[in-house]
Amino acid sequence: MRSKVVVLDVADRRSAVTSPAEAALRATLSDALVPIALLGLDLEPLLFSQSWFDQAITSPVASSQKAAPLILSPDFADAARACLQSGAVETCRVEIAAGVKAHARWFSFELSPWPRDGSAYSRLIVVGREVTEAVLAARETEAARRQQAEQNARFDAALSNMPHGLCMFDAEKRLILCNTAYRRLYDLPEALCAPGTTLDAILDHRRRVGNGAKSLAAFYAATVEAGLSGGAATRDVELIDGRTIRITHNPIATGGYVATHEDVTEALRATAQIEFLAFRDPLTSLPNRAGFQRAYDDAVAAAEQTGEMFGLIMLDVDHFKDINDTLGHDAGDALLKALAGQLKRAFRATDTVARLGGDEFAIILRGLKEERDLTRPIEVLQGLLRSPIEHAGQSFTICASIGATIHEDPDADPTHLLKNADVALYQAKYDGRNRSVVFKPSMRTEVEKRVELLREVRLGISQGEFDLHYQPVVDLSTRTVAGFEALMRWNHPEQGILPPGAFMAAFEDNDLSLQLGEVAFERAMAQMRAWLDDGVAFGRVAINVSSSQFRTGRLASEIAEKLARWRVPADRLTIEVTENVYMGWGSDVVSDTVRQLHDTGVLIALDDFGTGYASLANLRQFPVDRLKIDKSFVQNREDDAIVRAVINLGSSMGMKVVAEGVEHPEQLAALAQYGCDQVQGYHFAKPMPAGEVAGFIDGFTTQG
Ligand code: C2E
Ligand code: CA
Ligand code: CA
C-alpha cells in the first residue's frame, strides 16, 4: 500500500513554505513506506507518513488538534536539538507505551536536518523503525546474563561457603577451579589455586608444608585414577599430619573430574569412640560380648567362603566370685586387667580376645591348620598364668578353666561351636578346674547327664534326702574308737542309698557344695548333741569340708556359731580338708580360717594326702593336726615306701597320721609296724547310719 502524506492544517498554515525543494521533499516523503515525520524547527509536526499512524507511534487525532512539538521522549528532544545544532544525523530509541497497541514497543528514530544544501536547516526529518523485537531480544539476553551472573555469584558463594573442599581438574590434571575450603584444608597459597595449576604442583606444595598423603601411590590409585578413568571413588586418605581426608572423585563429562575433600578426622574419632563404647569392655579394653559376636560372625563367614578352620576358646577364672567377695572389687578388677594382658600376650594380634562379662573370656583363633595351633597358645597362656599378680602389696595367682574347640566343618551349625566350647569348659571345671579341655563329642552327653544330676541333687536337698553315715577311726596304740568320719549319703527315692561317688558333681558345683556342706554340719552337730545327751563315747566327728566352703571366708565363724548353738565342745570336731584347698590363689583366706578353727580347738586333718601337690613347705604354713594317707597308697603294697615316708614325716612334724582304706589284717599289721597312729577302713567297719554307732562302740570296746 502506498503511504499517503498527511498535511496538518495548522502546521501547514504555520509553516507554509512553498519552496520547490521542500515540495520535492514532501513528495519523496509521501512515497516512503516507513514511518516518517517532518518537523519544523520547533519540532512542530508538518507531515506524517501514513505508516507513522499505522504503526501508532502517535495518534493522528492528537496531532491534528494540538500541533504541539513532537517530543517523543527527553532523549528524542535532546537528539533533535543536537541534530539541528550540529547537522549530524542523530538516532535515539524511544519506548512507545502500550495504548493503541496492547504492548509497549520500541522504535529507533533517525533524525536528520534538512536541507542538506548548505543553507540553514529549516526542517527535521524523523524516520522511525520498530526495534521492539531486537530490544526484547536484547533484554532477554540481558536478563539471562544477569541471571547467569546471579547464578554464578550464588554458586561462588555456595562453593566458598561449603564446609568441604572442592576442586575440579581437567583430563590433564590441571586445576579448573577450587573453593576456599580446599585452599584452607591444604594451606595452599592463592597462586596455586589459579586455574591451570597442575595437580602435581599442588601435591608438591602439600608435601613441603607437611600435609601430603601418607602414601601418594595409594592416594592416586584410590582416587585420582578412578576419577579420571570414569569411575566415582570415595576413599579415606591419611595425611602425614595425622588428619584423615575423605576424598570423593567424580568424573565430569568434559573430561577430568570434580572432587570433594572432607576432613573426617573428628568424625572418625567420634565413630571410633562410639564403636569403642558399643563393642569394647571399658575395664580391659578388650572387645565385649557384642564385639566378640561380630568377630565370631566374621570367622563363620570366612569359614563358609574359604573353608578355613578356626578355633574358639572359652575361659573362666576359677573362683572369681570369691576373690571379689574376699579381696574386694579392686583386687578383682586388677586381676581381670592382668589376665587380659596375659591373654593378649598368649595369642596372636590377629586373634580376637574378648571379655564376655564377669570372669568369662573368649578367644577366636583364625586360620588354624591343625589342633596344635589351638592347644599351643593355651599352653603358653597356662605358663603365663603361673606367674603371680601383685595387687596392693598382695600377690596371688589366677587359675582358669579353659574349654576349646575347633570349627572344622563349614557346613555345621555355627552356634554348635559356642555350645561345644561351653561343654569343654564345663568339663574342665568338672575335672577339677585350673585346666584346659578340648571338646570331644562324647562330652556333650556327659555334660547333659551332669546338668540333670545337679537338678536332681538340688531337689533332693530341698526334700531332706541327704544324711550322714559314720565310719569309725580306730586308735592303733589303744585299740579304741578315736572318732568317726561323717560321710554324706543320698537317700534317693528310687535308687536307694547313694555314696558321694554318685553325686560328686554336686561337690564341684559352688552353690550345691555349699548347700551340702550346710546339711553335713547341721546333721553332724545335731547328732553329736544327741550322742552327748545319751552319753555315747563317740570321740571326735570328722566332717569333710569342700574348698567352696573355705572360700566364703565365713567358715570359721559359722562353725563357731554352730558349736555354740548345739552346745558341742570344739574338741569334739575335726574338719578334713583336701590338699587342693591349700593350693592356688587366696591362701590367706584359707590360712586365716584354718588358724581360727585350730585356735578354738577344732582339729585339722589333711585328707587324701599324697594325691595332690601339697609340698612340705606349704604344709608348714598351716596348723595341720592329722595327715590322712590316701587309701590308694594303703591298698597298694608297692607304695609301702611312700606310706612309711608319710608316717615318718607326720610324726616328725608333730602330726598324727591316719591310714584310710584298711581292709585286710595284713594292711593293719604293716601300718602298726610303721608306727601309724590311727586307721580307718572296712576292716573295722563300713560307714554306718548314726543309729548303729552306739552299738558299734559298745561291741568294739567289749571286743577290744
Ligand atoms: P574321703 O574323705 O576320702 O572319705 C573316705 C572314703 O573312703 C569314703 O567314701 C569311705 O566310704 C571310703 N572308705 C573307707 N574305708 C574304706 C575301705 O576300706 N575300702 C574302700 N574301698 N573305701 C573305704 P565315700 O563315703 O564314698 O566318700 C567319698 C568321698 O566323698 C569322700 O572321700 C569325700 O571326699 C567326699 N565326701 C563325703 N562326704 C562328704 C561331705 O559331707 N562333704 C564333702 N565336702 N565331701 C564329702
Ligand atoms: Ca575324708
Ligand atoms: Ca580321704
GROMACS .gro file of C-alpha atoms in nm, residues 281-434:
model
  154
  281ASP     CA    1   3.475  -5.361   7.756
  282PRO     CA    2   3.581  -5.046   7.939
  283LEU     CA    3   3.775  -5.227   8.213
  284THR     CA    4   4.007  -5.433   7.996
  285SER     CA    5   3.960  -5.254   7.661
  286LEU     CA    6   3.901  -5.595   7.507
  287PRO     CA    7   3.605  -5.649   7.274
  288ASN     CA    8   3.290  -5.711   7.477
  289ARG     CA    9   3.020  -5.965   7.401
  290ALA     CA   10   2.892  -5.761   7.106
  291GLY     CA   11   3.248  -5.725   6.976
  292PHE     CA   12   3.300  -6.095   7.019
  293GLN     CA   13   2.979  -6.174   6.832
  294ARG     CA   14   3.092  -5.959   6.541
  295ALA     CA   15   3.431  -6.128   6.524
  296TYR     CA   16   3.264  -6.465   6.556
  297ASP     CA   17   3.025  -6.391   6.269
  298ASP     CA   18   3.324  -6.282   6.059
  299ALA     CA   19   3.506  -6.605   6.136
  300VAL     CA   20   3.199  -6.812   6.048
  301ALA     CA   21   3.155  -6.621   5.721
  302ALA     CA   22   3.523  -6.672   5.634
  303ALA     CA   23   3.494  -7.041   5.712
  304GLU     CA   24   3.195  -7.066   5.480
  305GLN     CA   25   3.370  -6.882   5.198
  306THR     CA   26   3.720  -7.021   5.215
  307GLY     CA   27   3.673  -7.332   5.424
  308GLU     CA   28   3.929  -7.200   5.671
  309MET     CA   29   3.944  -7.362   6.011
  310PHE     CA   30   3.910  -7.153   6.323
  311GLY     CA   31   3.921  -7.219   6.694
  312LEU     CA   32   3.717  -7.098   6.984
  313ILE     CA   33   3.836  -7.088   7.343
  314MET     CA   34   3.622  -7.013   7.645
  315LEU     CA   35   3.798  -6.923   7.964
  316ASP     CA   36   3.653  -6.886   8.309
  317VAL     CA   37   3.853  -6.766   8.608
  318ASP     CA   38   3.825  -7.021   8.886
  319HIS     CA   39   3.651  -6.894   9.199
  320PHE     CA   40   3.646  -6.539   9.075
  321LYS     CA   41   3.338  -6.456   9.276
  322ASP     CA   42   3.520  -6.547   9.595
  323ILE     CA   43   3.813  -6.328   9.501
  324ASN     CA   44   3.574  -6.038   9.465
  325ASP     CA   45   3.399  -6.127   9.790
  326THR     CA   46   3.707  -6.176  10.000
  327LEU     CA   47   3.971  -5.950   9.846
  328GLY     CA   48   3.742  -5.676   9.719
  329HIS     CA   49   3.638  -5.548   9.380
  330ASP     CA   50   3.959  -5.352   9.328
  331ALA     CA   51   4.155  -5.672   9.351
  332GLY     CA   52   3.905  -5.841   9.120
  333ASP     CA   53   3.940  -5.562   8.864
  334ALA     CA   54   4.318  -5.568   8.887
  335LEU     CA   55   4.315  -5.941   8.832
  336LEU     CA   56   4.087  -5.916   8.528
  337LYS     CA   57   4.310  -5.648   8.377
  338ALA     CA   58   4.621  -5.854   8.440
  339LEU     CA   59   4.453  -6.155   8.288
  340ALA     CA   60   4.351  -5.951   7.983
  341GLY     CA   61   4.719  -5.859   7.941
  342GLN     CA   62   4.829  -6.221   7.970
  343LEU     CA   63   4.569  -6.329   7.718
  344LYS     CA   64   4.688  -6.068   7.471
  345ARG     CA   65   5.042  -6.195   7.514
  346ALA     CA   66   4.948  -6.558   7.472
  347PHE     CA   67   4.755  -6.510   7.149
  348ARG     CA   68   4.839  -6.351   6.817
  349ALA     CA   69   4.734  -5.996   6.739
  350THR     CA   70   4.504  -6.136   6.472
  351ASP     CA   71   4.319  -6.349   6.727
  352THR     CA   72   4.020  -6.193   6.897
  353VAL     CA   73   4.045  -6.192   7.274
  354ALA     CA   74   3.712  -6.080   7.418
  355ARG     CA   75   3.565  -6.040   7.764
  356LEU     CA   76   3.214  -6.178   7.756
  357GLY     CA   77   3.132  -6.049   8.103
  358GLY     CA   78   3.237  -6.105   8.463
  359ASP     CA   79   3.524  -6.351   8.465
  360GLU     CA   80   3.437  -6.507   8.128
  361PHE     CA   81   3.669  -6.460   7.834
  362ALA     CA   82   3.657  -6.594   7.481
  363ILE     CA   83   3.924  -6.616   7.217
  364ILE     CA   84   3.871  -6.668   6.844
  365LEU     CA   85   4.172  -6.804   6.656
  366ARG     CA   86   4.153  -6.769   6.279
  367GLY     CA   87   4.333  -6.962   6.009
  368LEU     CA   88   4.417  -7.279   6.203
  369LYS     CA   89   4.593  -7.566   6.029
  370GLU     CA   90   4.581  -7.831   6.299
  371GLU     CA   91   4.468  -7.883   6.655
  372ARG     CA   92   4.816  -7.793   6.781
  373ASP     CA   93   4.757  -7.437   6.661
  374LEU     CA   94   4.481  -7.423   6.917
  375THR     CA   95   4.650  -7.603   7.206
  376ARG     CA   96   4.992  -7.438   7.174
  377PRO     CA   97   4.876  -7.086   7.268
  378ILE     CA   98   4.674  -7.238   7.552
  379GLU     CA   99   4.994  -7.390   7.689
  380VAL     CA  100   5.165  -7.052   7.656
  381LEU     CA  101   4.877  -6.896   7.846
  382GLN     CA  102   4.892  -7.151   8.122
  383GLY     CA  103   5.263  -7.073   8.158
  384LEU     CA  104   5.184  -6.703   8.189
  385LEU     CA  105   4.911  -6.769   8.442
  386ARG     CA  106   5.160  -6.933   8.675
  387SER     CA  107   5.337  -6.605   8.741
  388PRO     CA  108   5.173  -6.430   9.038
  389ILE     CA  109   4.990  -6.100   9.006
  390GLU     CA  110   5.070  -5.823   9.252
  391HIS     CA  111   4.792  -5.608   9.385
  392ALA     CA  112   4.802  -5.371   9.682
  393GLY     CA  113   5.100  -5.547   9.831
  394GLN     CA  114   4.944  -5.890   9.794
  395SER     CA  115   5.037  -6.142   9.537
  396PHE     CA  116   4.802  -6.402   9.404
  397THR     CA  117   4.783  -6.633   9.109
  398ILE     CA  118   4.493  -6.686   8.875
  399CYS     CA  119   4.363  -7.029   8.798
  400ALA     CA  120   4.140  -7.060   8.499
  401SER     CA  121   3.935  -7.333   8.342
  402ILE     CA  122   3.959  -7.342   7.966
  403GLY     CA  123   3.734  -7.509   7.712
  404ALA     CA  124   3.841  -7.514   7.349
  405THR     CA  125   3.701  -7.638   7.022
  406ILE     CA  126   3.777  -7.621   6.652
  407HIS     CA  127   3.536  -7.530   6.375
  408GLU     CA  128   3.635  -7.775   6.105
  409ASP     CA  129   3.316  -7.835   5.920
  410PRO     CA  130   3.198  -7.523   5.738
  411ASP     CA  131   2.851  -7.672   5.698
  412ALA     CA  132   2.800  -7.730   6.069
  413ASP     CA  133   2.563  -7.503   6.255
  414PRO     CA  134   2.788  -7.222   6.384
  415THR     CA  135   2.605  -7.197   6.717
  416HIS     CA  136   2.715  -7.553   6.789
  417LEU     CA  137   3.068  -7.433   6.822
  418LEU     CA  138   2.972  -7.200   7.105
  419LYS     CA  139   2.791  -7.484   7.279
  420ASN     CA  140   3.083  -7.721   7.227
  421ALA     CA  141   3.330  -7.475   7.373
  422ASP     CA  142   3.095  -7.432   7.669
  423VAL     CA  143   3.072  -7.806   7.716
  424ALA     CA  144   3.452  -7.836   7.708
  425LEU     CA  145   3.475  -7.554   7.961
  426TYR     CA  146   3.224  -7.727   8.183
  427GLN     CA  147   3.426  -8.046   8.153
  428ALA     CA  148   3.743  -7.857   8.254
  429LYS     CA  149   3.567  -7.726   8.563
  430TYR     CA  150   3.430  -8.066   8.641
  431ASP     CA  151   3.772  -8.225   8.609
  432GLY     CA  152   3.885  -8.001   8.891
  433ARG     CA  153   3.931  -7.660   8.729
  434ASN     CA  154   4.267  -7.498   8.657
   0.00000   0.00000   0.00000
